Amino acid sequence: MEHIPILRMGSFLLITVQVDMHDRLALQLQDDLTERIVQHGSHGVLIDISALEVVDSFIGRMLGNIASMSRVLDAQTVVVGMRPAVAITLVELGMSLPGIRTALTVERGMEILRGDVENSMQELEAEEPERAADGSSEV
Amino acid sequence: MSTSRIPEILRKHEAALLDDWTREQNQLGDISHRLSEADLRAQSRRFLQLLQEAATRGDAADTDTEAFREVRRFLEEVSASRAALGFSPSETATFVFSFKQPLFNQIRASLPSAEDQLAEIWTATLLLDKLGLYTMETYQKTRESIIARQQEEMLELSTPVVKLWDGVLALPIIGTLDSSRTQTIMENLLEKIVETGSELAIIDITGVPTVDTLTAQHLLKTVTAARLMGAECIISGIRPQIAQTIVHLGVELGDIITKASLADAFRIAMQRTGHVVVRKAATSRL
């Protein structure tokens, strides 16, 4: 069975979609990703779709779902490198993916994730000093 | 009509017809500044030859047949070149219609009986009318294709994406926004965003005369698409009238940043990218 590789980078997970996403692959990714987030306790997910040339409404919805699921598991999702044609298609399909953060490049996406995690750490620090200490040792 | 004597007349008096016809065309209107005498004569000669061949092979009254294919193609060429040279419709049609006079004269001179003359002149009129109309049709088509091409060029010309600063693009839109134009604009902008890696794009609509629901919809789509790719859009240059229209139409711009002028939008862009603009005189005073 085909899998889309999920790479772990510190407290983030990096997914690069390099093949055409078909429906079963997307569902498999959803399974794998939620599993890995729980397994590693990740705080951020970065999905690079710069190689994705074709999308349909199903894949669009999957992206939205993945983001929502990650959020439930306390991980931020950033989608990076969406191609113009893909963006236009999604907009024409009426899917603006409201909950998803986006960035132009992987680098910028990582910056966003780091910024987010730092912010949430600071909030935690302000609220509960001991738990924040645990969190920072994890990173 | 296979007994028509037109082919014969055309063949026998070719030189005389050509002379008469060229003279006739020169009399009807001065076109020498667009088409030289020699070119005109060459065109006329070629037409005569083709017409004669066609009339010999086929029915002189029916120009839609295979025999007249070469004639039709030649007329297409003539009218296309004349359309491109800026000839008026009547000037283009005159090319064929001016041939009537010389041909009728020859028919009258060659045939003794009035009845024959009348019959042949009628055939010739039909033939030349058809060819003339065909020329007009082609002329029209050429003009239409020229107009279509110009529209396309205008579309290209009017949608430049300019780089204002590192990571800041501006898209000054001028003219009415329709579906096809917005499509081009959207694609241009998104391509440029990827190319330059810009995270901010300012869409300036100072030059858009009116905004209706469709235009607003298109703008929203562009902004959403850019956002999906990871770039933020600012809409600027909203004139008072347009602001009123947008509210009256009930268009929801959501959380899109809108500014009255491009300068304001640029200031926001500078802030977002972490730049500070300082006037030199102010610093020296400190």
XYZ file of C-alpha atoms in Angstrom:
425
model
C 0.000 0.000 0.000
C 1.243 3.440 -0.963
C 2.017 5.956 1.745
C 2.851 9.624 1.710
C 5.969 9.959 3.878
C 5.631 11.949 7.091
C 8.959 13.312 8.334
C 9.546 14.393 11.891
C 11.497 17.580 12.495
C 11.695 18.293 16.199
C 8.208 19.006 17.363
C 6.911 19.443 13.824
C 5.826 17.007 11.177
C 6.714 17.641 7.552
C 4.650 16.171 4.750
C 5.635 16.646 1.132
C 3.067 15.504 -1.342
C 5.030 14.489 -4.415
C 2.571 12.274 -6.207
C -0.919 12.940 -7.428
C -3.235 12.627 -4.467
C -5.937 10.137 -5.127
C -8.742 9.593 -2.694
C -7.413 6.504 -0.923
C -3.978 8.049 -0.525
C -5.543 11.084 1.097
C -7.521 8.952 3.533
C -4.384 6.956 4.340
C -2.506 10.219 4.983
C -5.241 11.312 7.363
C -4.860 8.057 9.330
C -1.066 8.146 9.387
C -0.884 11.801 10.336
C -3.243 11.670 13.303
C -1.368 8.608 14.547
C 2.004 10.341 14.263
C 0.827 13.543 15.938
C -0.288 11.542 18.948
C 2.820 9.338 18.888
C 5.315 12.230 18.841
C 3.201 14.833 20.565
C 3.838 17.218 17.659
C 2.805 20.863 17.809
C 2.899 21.691 14.172
C 2.181 20.103 10.794
C 3.583 21.461 7.557
C 2.099 20.182 4.320
C 4.062 21.023 1.180
C 1.849 20.686 -1.884
C 4.112 22.443 -4.367
C 4.233 19.307 -6.518
C 0.470 18.900 -6.521
C -0.923 19.873 -9.896
C -4.466 18.603 -9.783
C -7.014 18.989 -7.021
C -10.683 18.211 -6.757
C -13.243 19.051 -4.131
C -12.464 15.857 -2.237
C -8.769 16.655 -1.850
C -9.712 20.209 -0.900
C -11.988 18.898 1.812
C -9.301 16.452 2.967
C -6.872 19.326 3.465
C -9.488 21.112 5.532
C -10.195 17.960 7.536
C -6.531 17.287 8.201
C -6.135 20.822 9.505
C -9.173 20.498 11.768
C -8.040 17.106 13.113
C -4.567 18.422 13.829
C -6.057 21.348 15.671
C -8.068 18.976 17.839
C -4.791 17.212 18.650
C -3.183 20.587 19.487
C -1.069 20.916 16.356
C -1.085 23.886 13.985
C -1.282 23.172 10.272
C 0.371 25.245 7.569
C -0.116 24.448 3.897
C 2.748 25.719 1.757
C 3.590 26.076 -1.906
C 0.140 25.882 -3.399
C 0.314 26.442 -7.146
C -1.681 29.262 -8.751
C -3.754 26.832 -10.817
C -4.584 24.809 -7.725
C -5.522 27.947 -5.783
C -7.798 29.122 -8.595
C -9.442 25.702 -8.808
C -10.138 25.601 -5.085
C -11.605 29.108 -5.154
C -13.784 28.249 -8.144
C -14.965 25.179 -6.256
C -15.959 27.515 -3.447
C -13.408 26.097 -1.018
C -11.456 28.871 0.623
C -10.146 26.551 3.381
C -10.920 29.083 6.104
C -9.164 27.339 9.018
C -5.900 26.706 7.213
C -2.765 28.834 7.491
C -0.829 29.162 4.265
C 2.684 30.200 3.276
C 4.573 30.575 0.028
C 7.590 28.423 0.879
C 8.541 25.700 3.336
C 10.910 28.155 4.997
C 8.177 30.700 5.640
C 5.848 27.934 6.766
C 8.385 26.788 9.345
C 8.767 30.365 10.605
C 5.028 30.602 11.082
C 4.916 27.296 12.957
C 7.847 28.293 15.189
C 6.241 31.652 15.891
C 2.980 29.959 16.830
C 4.574 27.427 19.113
C 6.642 30.126 20.836
C 3.519 32.188 21.352
C 1.603 29.318 22.870
C 4.635 28.495 25.058
C 4.687 32.051 26.350
C 0.988 31.879 27.102
C 1.500 28.635 28.937
C 4.427 30.089 30.812
C 2.290 32.958 31.975
C -0.438 30.600 33.153
C 1.373 27.564 34.531
C 5.122 27.927 34.990
C 5.877 24.214 35.696
C 4.124 22.864 32.612
C 5.882 25.348 30.390
C 9.214 24.053 31.632
C 8.222 20.561 30.512
C 7.141 21.821 27.132
C 10.379 23.680 26.413
C 12.517 20.660 27.280
C 10.542 18.724 24.686
C 11.440 21.255 22.008
C -25.688 28.423 -68.668
C -22.890 26.238 -69.932
C -23.362 27.922 -73.285
C -22.309 31.227 -71.766
C -19.790 33.055 -73.878
C -18.233 34.877 -70.985
C -15.203 32.540 -70.756
C -14.526 33.082 -74.395
C -14.830 36.846 -74.098
C -12.546 36.819 -71.068
C -9.934 34.831 -72.948
C -10.054 36.763 -76.183
C -10.028 40.277 -74.787
C -7.922 39.733 -71.715
C -5.475 42.527 -72.411
C -8.170 45.046 -73.305
C -10.229 44.109 -70.257
C -7.240 44.513 -68.009
C -6.462 47.969 -69.370
C -10.047 49.138 -69.087
C -10.434 47.709 -65.639
C -7.248 49.261 -64.257
C -8.301 52.612 -65.676
C -11.740 52.185 -64.183
C -10.333 51.396 -60.755
C -8.052 54.407 -60.858
C -10.942 56.654 -61.806
C -13.178 55.455 -59.017
C -10.942 56.569 -56.256
C -7.370 57.377 -55.565
C -5.885 54.478 -53.656
C -2.347 54.864 -54.946
C -1.061 55.939 -51.536
C -1.946 52.515 -50.132
C -1.506 50.284 -53.133
C 0.867 50.942 -55.990
C -0.307 50.964 -59.587
C 1.862 47.960 -60.397
C 0.481 45.916 -57.498
C -3.056 46.803 -58.442
C -2.427 45.762 -62.008
C -0.836 42.496 -60.900
C -3.811 41.773 -58.667
C -6.245 42.551 -61.473
C -4.360 40.372 -63.941
C -4.274 37.446 -61.553
C -7.998 37.793 -60.863
C -8.750 37.860 -64.569
C -6.727 34.715 -65.180
C -8.326 32.827 -62.336
C -11.802 33.971 -63.291
C -11.292 32.895 -66.848
C -10.030 29.458 -65.811
C -12.893 29.008 -63.399
C -15.541 30.172 -65.839
C -14.181 27.841 -68.481
C -14.247 24.838 -66.195
C -17.417 25.501 -64.260
C -20.773 27.158 -64.414
C -20.357 30.911 -64.560
C -23.467 31.490 -62.469
C -22.526 29.271 -59.569
C -19.492 30.441 -57.607
C -19.785 27.913 -54.791
C -18.453 25.074 -56.901
C -15.035 23.489 -56.917
C -14.108 25.318 -60.126
C -14.218 28.668 -58.361
C -12.141 27.586 -55.372
C -9.010 29.328 -56.601
C -10.946 32.521 -57.346
C -12.455 32.497 -53.874
C -9.091 31.942 -52.264
C -7.583 34.781 -54.252
C -10.416 37.105 -53.231
C -9.864 36.109 -49.611
C -6.247 37.139 -49.959
C -7.140 40.420 -51.597
C -9.745 41.401 -49.059
C -7.572 40.319 -46.130
C -4.652 42.386 -47.390
C -6.937 45.343 -48.069
C -8.508 45.092 -44.642
C -5.054 45.103 -43.115
C -4.016 48.091 -45.269
C -6.956 50.071 -43.934
C -9.181 50.105 -47.021
C -12.804 51.017 -46.441
C -15.462 48.357 -47.109
C -16.635 50.041 -50.309
C -13.081 50.460 -51.565
C -12.534 46.752 -51.059
C -15.763 45.769 -52.785
C -15.020 48.142 -55.646
C -12.190 45.851 -56.694
C -14.704 43.312 -57.969
C -17.608 45.587 -58.832
C -15.519 47.931 -60.984
C -14.916 45.019 -63.320
C -18.544 45.167 -64.461
C -18.170 48.176 -66.727
C -15.245 46.818 -68.799
C -16.793 43.361 -69.013
C -20.187 44.689 -70.100
C -18.519 46.843 -72.728
C -16.707 43.826 -74.116
C -19.886 41.763 -74.115
C -21.682 44.491 -75.995
C -18.866 44.746 -78.532
C -18.534 40.999 -79.050
C -22.149 39.933 -79.383
C -24.315 41.138 -82.239
C -27.828 40.409 -80.974
C -29.373 42.453 -78.174
C -30.965 39.360 -76.694
C -27.617 37.585 -76.324
C -26.087 40.703 -74.889
C -28.784 40.939 -72.250
C -28.484 37.286 -71.294
C -24.703 37.457 -70.968
C -24.795 40.708 -69.039
C -27.247 39.174 -66.629
C -24.957 36.150 -66.110
C -21.976 38.414 -65.645
C -23.864 40.552 -63.123
C -24.817 37.508 -61.092
C -21.283 36.202 -61.157
C -19.620 39.462 -60.171
C -22.217 40.247 -57.505
C -21.598 36.925 -55.865
C -17.850 37.357 -55.972
C -18.187 40.907 -54.680
C -20.337 39.804 -51.762
C -17.887 37.053 -51.002
C -15.098 39.631 -50.889
C -17.127 41.715 -48.467
C -17.763 38.749 -46.216
C -14.086 37.908 -46.040
C -13.261 41.562 -45.463
C -15.670 41.586 -42.535
C -14.176 38.412 -41.097
C -10.663 39.810 -41.328
C -11.740 42.989 -39.579
C -13.395 40.965 -36.853
C -10.280 38.904 -36.309
C -8.241 42.130 -36.131
C -10.620 43.461 -33.474
C -10.431 40.200 -31.524
C -6.649 40.286 -31.636
C -6.577 43.882 -30.446
C -8.894 43.027 -27.569
C -6.533 40.262 -26.570
C -3.577 42.614 -26.755
C -5.394 45.155 -24.615
C -6.051 42.437 -22.095
C -2.348 41.703 -21.928
C -1.332 45.332 -21.808
C -3.677 46.384 -19.097
C -2.685 43.915 -16.425
C 0.865 44.599 -15.350
C 2.032 43.358 -11.986
C 4.645 45.690 -10.527
C 7.052 45.040 -7.737
C 6.904 47.861 -5.212
C 9.350 46.555 -2.664
C 10.965 43.311 -1.645
C 8.015 41.052 -1.060
C 5.397 43.640 -2.014
C 3.603 43.527 -5.356
C 1.127 46.025 -6.760
C -1.543 45.386 -9.347
C -3.052 48.584 -10.719
C -6.250 47.635 -12.496
C -7.512 50.024 -15.154
C -10.821 49.569 -16.943
C -13.864 47.429 -16.419
C -13.408 44.038 -14.837
C -15.180 41.264 -16.680
C -14.838 37.534 -16.232
C -12.168 36.818 -18.819
C -10.114 39.829 -17.772
C -10.262 38.929 -14.114
C -9.118 35.455 -15.009
C -6.029 36.854 -16.738
C -5.384 39.293 -13.923
C -5.764 36.576 -11.320
C -3.406 34.228 -13.106
C -0.832 36.976 -13.691
C -0.874 38.011 -10.069
C -0.627 34.481 -8.686
C 2.191 33.579 -11.067
C 4.072 36.716 -10.052
C 3.546 35.938 -6.360
C 5.189 32.555 -6.824
C 7.931 33.983 -9.021
C 8.948 36.769 -6.647
C 8.017 35.040 -3.409
C 6.033 38.089 -2.344
C 3.776 37.811 0.658
C 1.866 41.000 0.088
C -0.016 42.178 -2.961
C -1.793 45.495 -3.288
C -4.705 45.486 -5.732
C -5.349 49.070 -6.733
C -8.761 49.685 -8.277
C -8.476 53.452 -8.787
C -8.890 52.892 -12.512
C -11.962 50.700 -12.270
C -14.944 52.864 -13.226
C -17.716 50.796 -11.668
C -17.970 47.905 -9.293
C -20.930 45.571 -9.499
C -21.553 42.356 -7.603
C -19.757 40.340 -10.260
C -16.653 42.528 -10.140
C -16.624 42.364 -6.357
C -16.993 38.604 -6.566
C -14.004 38.421 -8.901
C -11.919 40.560 -6.572
C -12.836 38.379 -3.622
C -11.875 35.267 -5.574
C -8.485 36.723 -6.427
C -7.848 37.630 -2.800
C -8.922 34.179 -1.596
C -6.738 32.421 -4.147
C -3.740 34.517 -3.102
C -4.462 33.744 0.518
C -4.553 30.014 -0.251
C -1.076 30.337 -1.654
C 0.153 32.137 1.425
C 0.044 35.755 0.313
C -2.041 38.569 1.730
C -3.908 41.066 -0.457
C -4.752 44.672 0.254
C -7.375 46.397 -1.871
C -6.721 50.090 -2.382
C -7.972 52.988 -4.445
C -11.592 52.616 -3.471
C -13.364 55.791 -4.511
C -16.225 57.192 -2.427
C -18.776 56.231 -5.054
C -17.498 52.666 -5.147
C -17.484 52.376 -1.375
C -21.158 53.372 -1.422
C -21.945 50.883 -4.170
C -20.207 48.050 -2.341
C -22.265 48.676 0.787
C -25.524 49.133 -1.134
C -24.950 45.886 -3.007
C -24.393 44.124 0.293
C -21.022 42.763 -0.807
C -19.234 41.264 2.173
C -15.516 41.963 1.910
C -14.838 39.938 5.037
C -11.503 40.541 6.701
C -9.794 41.864 3.575
C -7.767 44.981 4.279
C -9.123 47.895 2.266
C -7.533 51.317 1.953
C -8.612 54.504 0.239
C -5.318 55.166 -1.465
C -2.334 53.219 -2.718
C -0.091 55.235 -0.384
C -2.021 54.030 2.656
C -1.868 50.469 1.416
C 1.864 50.785 0.863
C 2.334 52.113 4.393
C 0.570 49.038 5.772
C 2.702 46.834 3.539
C 5.886 48.435 4.856
C 4.699 47.895 8.405
C 3.903 44.270 7.717
C 7.292 43.600 6.165
C 8.978 45.321 9.101
C 10.236 48.406 7.315
C 10.236 51.911 8.734
C 10.272 54.965 6.505
C 12.203 57.865 8.016
C 12.579 61.302 6.548
C 16.177 62.479 6.423
C 15.453 66.055 7.488
C 13.707 64.721 10.568
C 16.719 62.646 11.593
C 19.134 65.557 11.201
C 16.993 67.670 13.491
C 17.264 65.087 16.247
